[in-house]
JSON list of C-alpha atoms in Angstrom, two decimals:
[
{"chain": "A", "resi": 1, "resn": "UNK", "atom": "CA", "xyz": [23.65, 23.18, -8.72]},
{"chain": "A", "resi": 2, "resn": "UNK", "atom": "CA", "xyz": [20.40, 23.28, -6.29]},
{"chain": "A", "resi": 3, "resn": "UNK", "atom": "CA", "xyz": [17.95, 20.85, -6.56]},
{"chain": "A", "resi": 4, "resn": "UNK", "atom": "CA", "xyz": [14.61, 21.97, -5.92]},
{"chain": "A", "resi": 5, "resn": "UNK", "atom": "CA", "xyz": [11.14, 20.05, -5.35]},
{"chain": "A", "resi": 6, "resn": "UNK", "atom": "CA", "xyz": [7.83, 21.16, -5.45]},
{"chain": "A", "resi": 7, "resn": "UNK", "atom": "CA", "xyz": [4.38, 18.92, -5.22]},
{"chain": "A", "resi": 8, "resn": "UNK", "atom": "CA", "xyz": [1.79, 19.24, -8.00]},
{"chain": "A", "resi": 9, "resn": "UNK", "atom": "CA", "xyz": [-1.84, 18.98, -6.66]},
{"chain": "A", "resi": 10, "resn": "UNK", "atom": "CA", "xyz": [-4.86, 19.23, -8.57]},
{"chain": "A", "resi": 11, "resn": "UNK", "atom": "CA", "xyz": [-8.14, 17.42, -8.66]},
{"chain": "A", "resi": 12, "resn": "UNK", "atom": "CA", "xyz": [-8.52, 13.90, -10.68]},
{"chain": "A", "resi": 13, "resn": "UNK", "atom": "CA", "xyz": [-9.12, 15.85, -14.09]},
{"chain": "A", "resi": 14, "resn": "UNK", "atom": "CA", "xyz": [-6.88, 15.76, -17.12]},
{"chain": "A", "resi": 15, "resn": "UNK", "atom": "CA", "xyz": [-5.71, 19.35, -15.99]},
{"chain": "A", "resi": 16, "resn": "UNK", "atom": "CA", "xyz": [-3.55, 16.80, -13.18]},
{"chain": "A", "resi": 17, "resn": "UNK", "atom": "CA", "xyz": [-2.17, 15.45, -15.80]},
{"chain": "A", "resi": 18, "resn": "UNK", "atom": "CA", "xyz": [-1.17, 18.25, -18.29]},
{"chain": "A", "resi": 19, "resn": "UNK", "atom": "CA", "xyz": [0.02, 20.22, -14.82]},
{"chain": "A", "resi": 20, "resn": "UNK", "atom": "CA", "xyz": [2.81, 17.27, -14.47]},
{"chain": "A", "resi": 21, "resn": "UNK", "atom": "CA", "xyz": [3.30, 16.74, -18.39]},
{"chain": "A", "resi": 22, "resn": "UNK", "atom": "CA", "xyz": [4.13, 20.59, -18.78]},
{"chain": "A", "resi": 23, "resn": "UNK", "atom": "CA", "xyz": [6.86, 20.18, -15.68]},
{"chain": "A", "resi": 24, "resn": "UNK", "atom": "CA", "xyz": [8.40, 17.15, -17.24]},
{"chain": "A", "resi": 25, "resn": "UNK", "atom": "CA", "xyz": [8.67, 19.01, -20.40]},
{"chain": "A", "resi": 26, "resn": "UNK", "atom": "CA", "xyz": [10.35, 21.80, -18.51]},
{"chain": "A", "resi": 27, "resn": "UNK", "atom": "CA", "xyz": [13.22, 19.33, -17.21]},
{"chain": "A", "resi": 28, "resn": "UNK", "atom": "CA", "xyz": [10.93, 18.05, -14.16]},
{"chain": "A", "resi": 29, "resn": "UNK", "atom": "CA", "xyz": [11.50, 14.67, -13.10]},
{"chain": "A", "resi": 30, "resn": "UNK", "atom": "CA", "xyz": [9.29, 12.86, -11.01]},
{"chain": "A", "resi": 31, "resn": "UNK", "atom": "CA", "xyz": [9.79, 12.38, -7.60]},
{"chain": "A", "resi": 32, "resn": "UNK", "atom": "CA", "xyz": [8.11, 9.03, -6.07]},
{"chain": "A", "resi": 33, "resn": "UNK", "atom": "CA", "xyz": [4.69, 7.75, -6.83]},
{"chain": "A", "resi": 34, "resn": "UNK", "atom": "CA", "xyz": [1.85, 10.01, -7.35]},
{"chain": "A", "resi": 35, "resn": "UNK", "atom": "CA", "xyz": [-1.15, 10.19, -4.56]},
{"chain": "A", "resi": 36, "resn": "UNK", "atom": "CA", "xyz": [-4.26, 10.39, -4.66]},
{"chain": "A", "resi": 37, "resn": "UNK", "atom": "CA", "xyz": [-7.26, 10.95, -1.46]},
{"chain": "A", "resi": 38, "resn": "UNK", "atom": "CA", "xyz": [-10.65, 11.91, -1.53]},
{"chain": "A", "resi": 39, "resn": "UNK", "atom": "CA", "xyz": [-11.75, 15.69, -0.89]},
{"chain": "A", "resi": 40, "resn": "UNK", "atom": "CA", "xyz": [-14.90, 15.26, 1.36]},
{"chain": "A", "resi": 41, "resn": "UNK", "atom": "CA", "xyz": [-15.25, 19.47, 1.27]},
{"chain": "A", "resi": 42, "resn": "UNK", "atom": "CA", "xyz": [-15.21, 19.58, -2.47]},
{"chain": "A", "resi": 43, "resn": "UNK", "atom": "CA", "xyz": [-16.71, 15.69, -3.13]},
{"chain": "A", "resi": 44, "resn": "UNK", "atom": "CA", "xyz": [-14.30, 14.96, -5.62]},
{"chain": "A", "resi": 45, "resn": "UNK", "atom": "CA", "xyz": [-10.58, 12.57, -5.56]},
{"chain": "A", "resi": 46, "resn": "UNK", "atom": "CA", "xyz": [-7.57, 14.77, -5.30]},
{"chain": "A", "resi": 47, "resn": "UNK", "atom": "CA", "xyz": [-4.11, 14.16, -6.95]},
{"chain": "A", "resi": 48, "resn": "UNK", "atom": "CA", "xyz": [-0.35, 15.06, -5.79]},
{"chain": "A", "resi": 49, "resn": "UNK", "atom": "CA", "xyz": [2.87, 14.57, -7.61]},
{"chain": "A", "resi": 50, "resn": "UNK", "atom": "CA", "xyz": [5.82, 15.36, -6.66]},
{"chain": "A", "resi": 51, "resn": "UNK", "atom": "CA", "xyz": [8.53, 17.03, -9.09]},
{"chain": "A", "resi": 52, "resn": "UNK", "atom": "CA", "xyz": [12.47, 17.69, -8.42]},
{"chain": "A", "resi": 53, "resn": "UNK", "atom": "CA", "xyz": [14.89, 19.79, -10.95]},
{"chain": "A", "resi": 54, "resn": "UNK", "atom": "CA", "xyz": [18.45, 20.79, -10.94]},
{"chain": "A", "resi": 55, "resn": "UNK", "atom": "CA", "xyz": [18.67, 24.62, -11.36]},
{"chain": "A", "resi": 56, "resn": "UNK", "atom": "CA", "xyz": [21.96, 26.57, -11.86]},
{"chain": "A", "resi": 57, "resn": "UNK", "atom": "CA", "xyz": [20.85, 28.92, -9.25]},
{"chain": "A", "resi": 58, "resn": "UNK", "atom": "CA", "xyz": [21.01, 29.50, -5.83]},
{"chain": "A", "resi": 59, "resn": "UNK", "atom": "CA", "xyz": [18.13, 28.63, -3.78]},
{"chain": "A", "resi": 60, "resn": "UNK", "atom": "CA", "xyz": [16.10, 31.70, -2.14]},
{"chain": "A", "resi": 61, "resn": "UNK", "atom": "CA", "xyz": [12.43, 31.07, -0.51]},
{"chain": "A", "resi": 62, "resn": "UNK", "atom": "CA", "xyz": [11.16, 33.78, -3.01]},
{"chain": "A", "resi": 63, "resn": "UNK", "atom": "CA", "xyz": [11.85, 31.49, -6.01]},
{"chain": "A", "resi": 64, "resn": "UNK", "atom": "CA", "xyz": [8.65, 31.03, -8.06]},
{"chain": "A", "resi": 65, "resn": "UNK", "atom": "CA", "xyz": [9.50, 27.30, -8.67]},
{"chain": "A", "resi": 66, "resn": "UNK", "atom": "CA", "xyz": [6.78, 26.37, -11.36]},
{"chain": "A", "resi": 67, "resn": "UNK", "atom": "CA", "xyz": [8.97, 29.14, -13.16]},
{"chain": "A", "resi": 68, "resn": "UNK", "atom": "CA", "xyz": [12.64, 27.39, -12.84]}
]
């Protein structure tokens, strides 16, 4: 088994939100609290969550995680 992690970021919309609800449907589990900091380029709160999932695969940088 590999356990792989990846960190959702989005801006403070609901699309955050769906982004991490369609990874925990996929077998995601969160990883830590979520984050949030303010983008003073774009003027708008940013969000970051990160994910971990067991694969039975072997890692390989290539890997499109959001895919796994």
């Amino acid at each position: 088994m590999t356990k792989l992690y990846r960190c959702i970021t989005e801006d403070d919309t609901s699309r955050f939100c769906h982004r991490v609800s369609e990874a925990l449907s996929k077998g995601w589990s969160l990883h830590g609290s979520p984050a949030m900091a303010f983008d003073p380029v774009k003027g708008v709160m940013r969000m970051a969550q990160p994910v971990v999932k067991e694969v039975e695969a072997e890692y390989h940088p290539e890997m499109k995680l959001g895919e796994q």
